[in-house]
């Protein structure tokens, strides 16, 4: 397979690869996927990334014996000081199982190091049901979370890095004056050392250590008391609502913002992603 830098006029095909990959492997609505592909991989966005010396873009061209499109995979990385970050990696579902994802990851990591990165991390959207296990195949561990804004959507990315790297991970910049805890727990406040949120005059206590994944942000178990002995319900960290219902298969859904439970499991992993 040939790995090379894309041309600006290939943005449309890149979007098609991104769209088909997200549709297959991400727990996102069609509207969310359309918004993200247009925002991150529109013609102007791709052209700007190609011109940006800090950004790395590589595509894989389909080899002999593969019918259809000439582009089968895409990876994007970025150099931030001592860190190189692989922040997007997509393989067209029709071309999976040929080692394309592995080649893209290894090539991007090597290129970032050649450009001066001392360490390389990978970020994976929480809603990506297959990407987490994919990066774990390379010995990387989940070392932190990051909230990003894409096309008006607040989404969570998991940050993966080597377990023996003892340096601060790169983070997205926040708006000036924005508090990290307020960003992670909207509508919540600290009361006598306890994280709480109020609903119709009732105070619920948020259990930080009882977390469930969601497509936009995590859910947290809430309790009626400080001792966390009587469960109240669930709190949505995307919008701050307590209006969270439990549907079939114990799946959570926020009635206010549509954030949904996105549990990851080994059963959801398709190793053809490699």
Short mmCIF file of C-alpha atoms in Angstrom, two decimals:
data_model
loop_
_atom_site.label_atom_id
_atom_site.label_comp_id
_atom_site.label_asym_id
_atom_site.label_seq_id
_atom_site.Cartn_x
_atom_site.Cartn_y
_atom_site.Cartn_z
CA UNK A 1 0.00 0.00 0.00
CA UNK A 2 1.13 3.57 -0.63
CA UNK A 3 0.95 6.16 2.14
CA UNK A 4 1.27 9.78 1.08
CA UNK A 5 0.11 13.31 1.83
CA UNK A 6 -3.26 14.26 0.31
CA UNK A 7 -3.95 16.98 -2.21
CA UNK A 8 -6.57 19.70 -1.50
CA UNK A 9 -8.83 18.39 -4.27
CA UNK A 10 -9.09 15.03 -2.46
CA UNK A 11 -11.07 16.51 0.46
CA UNK A 12 -14.37 15.12 -0.80
CA UNK A 13 -13.07 11.55 -0.87
CA UNK A 14 -11.55 12.01 2.58
CA UNK A 15 -14.99 13.05 3.84
CA UNK A 16 -16.51 9.94 2.31
CA UNK A 17 -13.98 7.74 4.13
CA UNK A 18 -14.61 9.57 7.40
CA UNK A 19 -18.39 9.37 6.99
CA UNK A 20 -18.44 5.64 6.18
CA UNK A 21 -16.04 4.85 9.02
CA UNK A 22 -18.01 6.88 11.58
CA UNK A 23 -21.33 5.42 10.42
CA UNK A 24 -19.96 1.91 10.95
CA UNK A 25 -17.99 2.36 14.16
CA UNK A 26 -19.25 5.41 16.08
CA UNK A 27 -22.27 5.75 18.37
CA UNK A 28 -23.28 9.09 16.88
CA UNK A 29 -26.41 10.24 15.10
CA UNK A 30 -26.34 10.92 11.33
CA UNK A 31 -26.67 14.63 12.11
CA UNK A 32 -23.68 14.56 14.45
CA UNK A 33 -21.60 12.70 11.87
CA UNK A 34 -22.54 15.14 9.09
CA UNK A 35 -21.69 18.10 11.31
CA UNK A 36 -18.30 16.68 12.28
CA UNK A 37 -17.27 15.71 8.75
CA UNK A 38 -18.24 19.13 7.38
CA UNK A 39 -16.54 20.97 10.25
CA UNK A 40 -13.30 18.98 10.39
CA UNK A 41 -12.93 17.76 6.81
CA UNK A 42 -14.60 20.33 4.59
CA UNK A 43 -12.67 21.62 1.57
CA UNK A 44 -11.36 24.70 3.39
CA UNK A 45 -10.56 22.76 6.57
CA UNK A 46 -8.50 20.16 4.69
CA UNK A 47 -6.69 22.87 2.71
CA UNK A 48 -5.84 24.74 5.92
CA UNK A 49 -4.51 21.56 7.54
CA UNK A 50 -2.35 20.79 4.51
CA UNK A 51 -0.83 24.29 4.76
CA UNK A 52 -0.32 24.04 8.53
CA UNK A 53 3.25 22.92 9.27
CA UNK A 54 2.21 21.57 12.69
CA UNK A 55 -0.43 19.26 11.21
CA UNK A 56 0.27 15.86 9.67
CA UNK A 57 -2.09 14.34 7.10
CA UNK A 58 -1.59 10.97 5.41
CA UNK A 59 -3.83 8.87 3.21
CA UNK A 60 -3.57 5.27 2.01
CA UNK A 61 -4.23 4.57 -1.61
CA UNK A 62 -5.97 1.33 -2.42
CA UNK A 63 -3.60 -1.23 -3.90
CA UNK A 64 -3.97 -3.74 -6.68
CA UNK A 65 -6.96 -6.01 -6.43
CA UNK A 66 -9.04 -3.45 -4.51
CA UNK A 67 -11.95 -2.15 -6.52
CA UNK A 68 -13.43 1.30 -6.20
CA UNK A 69 -11.99 4.40 -4.57
CA UNK A 70 -8.30 5.24 -4.60
CA UNK A 71 -8.35 6.29 -0.92
CA UNK A 72 -8.90 3.58 1.70
CA UNK A 73 -7.71 5.24 4.91
CA UNK A 74 -6.81 8.58 6.48
CA UNK A 75 -4.86 9.75 9.54
CA UNK A 76 -4.37 13.18 11.05
CA UNK A 77 -1.77 14.14 13.65
CA UNK A 78 -0.44 17.30 15.21
CA UNK A 79 2.82 18.41 16.79
CA UNK A 80 2.39 20.24 20.11
CA UNK A 81 5.72 21.12 21.77
CA UNK A 82 7.24 17.83 22.99
CA UNK A 83 4.10 15.86 22.12
CA UNK A 84 2.95 14.38 18.86
CA UNK A 85 -0.76 13.58 18.81
CA UNK A 86 -2.61 11.19 16.52
CA UNK A 87 -6.08 12.69 16.75
CA UNK A 88 -8.04 11.14 13.85
CA UNK A 89 -7.64 7.77 12.13
CA UNK A 90 -10.21 6.28 9.75
CA UNK A 91 -10.28 3.18 7.55
CA UNK A 92 -13.00 2.67 4.98
CA UNK A 93 -15.04 -0.36 6.18
CA UNK A 94 -14.74 -1.94 2.73
CA UNK A 95 -10.95 -2.01 3.06
CA UNK A 96 -10.55 -3.18 6.65
CA UNK A 97 -8.69 -6.34 7.57
CA UNK A 98 -5.66 -5.46 5.41
CA UNK A 99 -3.49 -3.79 8.06
CA UNK A 100 -4.28 -0.27 6.85
CA UNK A 101 -5.06 1.13 10.30
CA UNK A 102 -1.84 -0.25 11.74
CA UNK A 103 0.25 1.14 8.89
CA UNK A 104 -1.35 4.57 9.24
CA UNK A 105 -0.81 4.67 13.01
CA UNK A 106 2.81 3.52 12.84
CA UNK A 107 3.65 5.88 9.95
CA UNK A 108 2.03 8.86 11.69
CA UNK A 109 3.82 8.10 14.98
CA UNK A 110 7.19 7.76 13.26
CA UNK A 111 6.68 10.96 11.26
CA UNK A 112 5.73 12.95 14.38
CA UNK A 113 8.86 11.72 16.15
CA UNK A 114 10.96 12.61 13.10
CA UNK A 115 9.51 16.13 13.29
CA UNK A 116 10.64 16.50 16.90
CA UNK A 117 8.04 14.86 19.15
CA UNK A 118 9.52 13.23 22.28
CA UNK A 119 6.28 11.39 23.03
CA UNK A 120 3.22 10.35 21.02
CA UNK A 121 -0.34 10.08 22.32
CA UNK A 122 -3.58 9.08 20.62
CA UNK A 123 -7.01 10.60 21.20
CA UNK A 124 -10.17 8.58 20.56
CA UNK A 125 -13.74 9.83 20.74
CA UNK A 126 -15.60 8.14 23.57
CA UNK A 127 -18.32 7.28 21.04
CA UNK A 128 -15.88 5.30 18.90
CA UNK A 129 -16.84 1.73 19.80
CA UNK A 130 -13.85 0.10 18.08
CA UNK A 131 -11.08 2.69 18.24
CA UNK A 132 -10.29 2.21 21.95
CA UNK A 133 -9.37 -1.44 21.62
CA UNK A 134 -7.47 -0.63 18.43
CA UNK A 135 -5.01 1.73 20.15
CA UNK A 136 -4.72 -0.57 23.17
CA UNK A 137 -3.23 -3.15 20.79
CA UNK A 138 -0.10 -0.98 20.72
CA UNK A 139 0.35 -1.04 24.50
CA UNK A 140 -1.14 2.42 25.06
CA UNK A 141 -3.20 3.12 28.18
CA UNK A 142 -6.09 5.48 28.89
CA UNK A 143 -4.40 8.35 30.75
CA UNK A 144 -7.01 11.09 30.74
CA UNK A 145 -10.10 12.63 29.16
CA UNK A 146 -10.59 15.78 27.14
CA UNK A 147 -13.73 17.63 26.16
CA UNK A 148 -13.78 19.17 22.69
CA UNK A 149 -16.24 21.28 20.73
CA UNK A 150 -16.89 20.13 17.16
CA UNK A 151 -19.62 21.67 15.00
CA UNK A 152 -21.44 22.89 18.12
CA UNK A 153 -21.27 19.44 19.77
CA UNK A 154 -19.58 18.89 23.12
CA UNK A 155 -17.78 15.55 22.88
CA UNK A 156 -15.35 13.61 25.04
CA UNK A 157 -12.06 12.19 23.81
CA UNK A 158 -10.00 9.61 25.68
CA UNK A 159 -6.25 10.26 25.66
CA UNK A 160 -3.97 7.22 25.33
CA UNK A 161 -0.21 7.18 25.92
CA UNK A 162 2.59 4.87 27.01
CA UNK A 163 2.15 3.91 30.66
CA UNK A 164 5.76 4.79 31.57
CA UNK A 165 5.59 8.38 30.29
CA UNK A 166 5.62 10.69 33.31
CA UNK A 167 5.00 14.07 31.69
CA UNK A 168 1.95 16.27 31.37
CA UNK A 169 -0.33 15.25 28.52
CA UNK A 170 -1.33 17.92 25.98
CA UNK A 171 -4.79 19.38 26.53
CA UNK A 172 -7.22 21.48 24.57
CA UNK A 173 -7.27 25.15 25.55
CA UNK A 174 -10.31 26.41 27.48
CA UNK A 175 -12.06 29.72 27.24
CA UNK A 176 -10.41 32.35 29.40
CA UNK A 177 -11.64 32.19 32.99
CA UNK A 178 -13.38 28.84 32.54
CA UNK A 179 -12.94 26.49 35.48
CA UNK A 180 -12.01 22.89 34.69
CA UNK A 181 -14.43 21.40 37.22
CA UNK A 182 -17.28 23.60 36.01
CA UNK A 183 -16.58 22.42 32.48
CA UNK A 184 -16.66 18.76 33.51
CA UNK A 185 -19.78 19.09 35.70
CA UNK A 186 -22.11 21.76 34.24
CA UNK A 187 -24.87 23.10 36.54
CA UNK A 188 -23.13 21.46 39.54
CA UNK A 189 -21.61 23.15 42.58
CA UNK A 190 -19.59 22.15 45.60
CA UNK A 191 -21.55 22.07 48.87
CA UNK A 192 -19.62 21.32 52.07
CA UNK A 193 -17.04 19.44 50.06
CA UNK A 194 -19.61 17.43 48.09
CA UNK A 195 -20.40 17.85 44.39
CA UNK A 196 -24.13 18.50 44.12
CA UNK A 197 -26.79 19.47 41.62
CA UNK A 198 -30.31 20.74 42.33
CA UNK A 199 -33.45 19.47 40.59
CA UNK A 200 -36.90 20.91 41.42
CA UNK A 201 -35.64 21.99 44.82
CA UNK A 202 -34.13 18.57 45.58
CA UNK A 203 -30.36 18.25 46.03
CA UNK A 204 -28.62 15.25 44.49
CA UNK A 205 -25.07 14.21 45.34
CA UNK A 206 -22.87 13.26 42.39
CA UNK A 207 -20.60 10.24 42.81
CA UNK A 208 -17.48 11.10 40.81
CA UNK A 209 -16.18 7.52 41.03
CA UNK A 210 -19.37 5.92 39.63
CA UNK A 211 -19.18 6.83 35.96
CA UNK A 212 -20.84 5.44 32.83
CA UNK A 213 -19.69 6.40 29.33
CA UNK A 214 -21.90 8.42 26.99
CA UNK A 215 -21.81 9.48 23.35
CA UNK A 216 -21.32 13.16 24.25
CA UNK A 217 -20.12 13.01 27.88
CA UNK A 218 -20.20 10.69 30.86
CA UNK A 219 -23.11 9.86 33.15
CA UNK A 220 -22.62 9.76 36.93
CA UNK A 221 -24.69 8.04 39.60
CA UNK A 222 -26.38 10.47 42.00
CA UNK A 223 -27.58 9.95 45.58
CA UNK A 224 -30.07 11.54 47.93
CA UNK A 225 -27.57 11.81 50.79
CA UNK A 226 -23.93 12.68 51.47
CA UNK A 227 -23.16 9.07 52.45
CA UNK A 228 -24.25 7.81 49.01
CA UNK A 229 -26.55 5.21 50.53
CA UNK A 230 -29.79 5.97 48.65
CA UNK A 231 -29.52 6.34 44.89
CA UNK A 232 -31.33 9.31 43.34
CA UNK A 233 -30.69 8.62 39.66
CA UNK A 234 -28.13 9.70 37.09
CA UNK A 235 -26.48 13.00 36.14
CA UNK A 236 -25.58 13.92 32.53
CA UNK A 237 -22.17 15.62 32.38
CA UNK A 238 -22.90 16.95 28.90
CA UNK A 239 -25.67 19.36 29.89
CA UNK A 240 -25.99 19.05 33.69
CA UNK A 241 -29.44 17.47 33.63
CA UNK A 242 -30.85 14.88 36.03
CA UNK A 243 -33.58 13.97 33.56
CA UNK A 244 -31.85 10.71 32.61
CA UNK A 245 -33.87 7.59 31.87
CA UNK A 246 -32.85 3.95 31.65
CA UNK A 247 -34.11 2.04 28.62
CA UNK A 248 -33.67 -1.53 27.45
CA UNK A 249 -30.38 -3.29 28.23
CA UNK A 250 -29.81 -0.75 31.02
CA UNK A 251 -28.94 1.92 28.46
CA UNK A 252 -29.04 5.51 29.71
CA UNK A 253 -30.38 8.48 27.77
CA UNK A 254 -30.60 12.17 28.70
CA UNK A 255 -34.00 13.60 27.77
CA UNK A 256 -32.60 17.14 27.60
CA UNK A 257 -29.62 16.81 25.26
CA UNK A 258 -29.90 13.28 23.82
CA UNK A 259 -26.62 12.04 25.31
CA UNK A 260 -26.76 8.22 25.26
CA UNK A 261 -25.00 5.42 27.05
CA UNK A 262 -22.02 4.13 25.00
CA UNK A 263 -20.61 1.23 26.95
CA UNK A 264 -17.48 -0.29 25.49
CA UNK A 265 -16.89 -4.00 25.61
CA UNK A 266 -14.62 -6.57 24.04
CA UNK A 267 -17.65 -7.93 22.17
CA UNK A 268 -18.03 -4.63 20.29
CA UNK A 269 -14.47 -4.81 18.96
CA UNK A 270 -14.00 -5.89 15.37
CA UNK A 271 -10.31 -6.63 14.84
CA UNK A 272 -10.76 -6.03 11.13
CA UNK A 273 -10.29 -2.36 12.11
CA UNK A 274 -6.57 -3.19 12.17
#
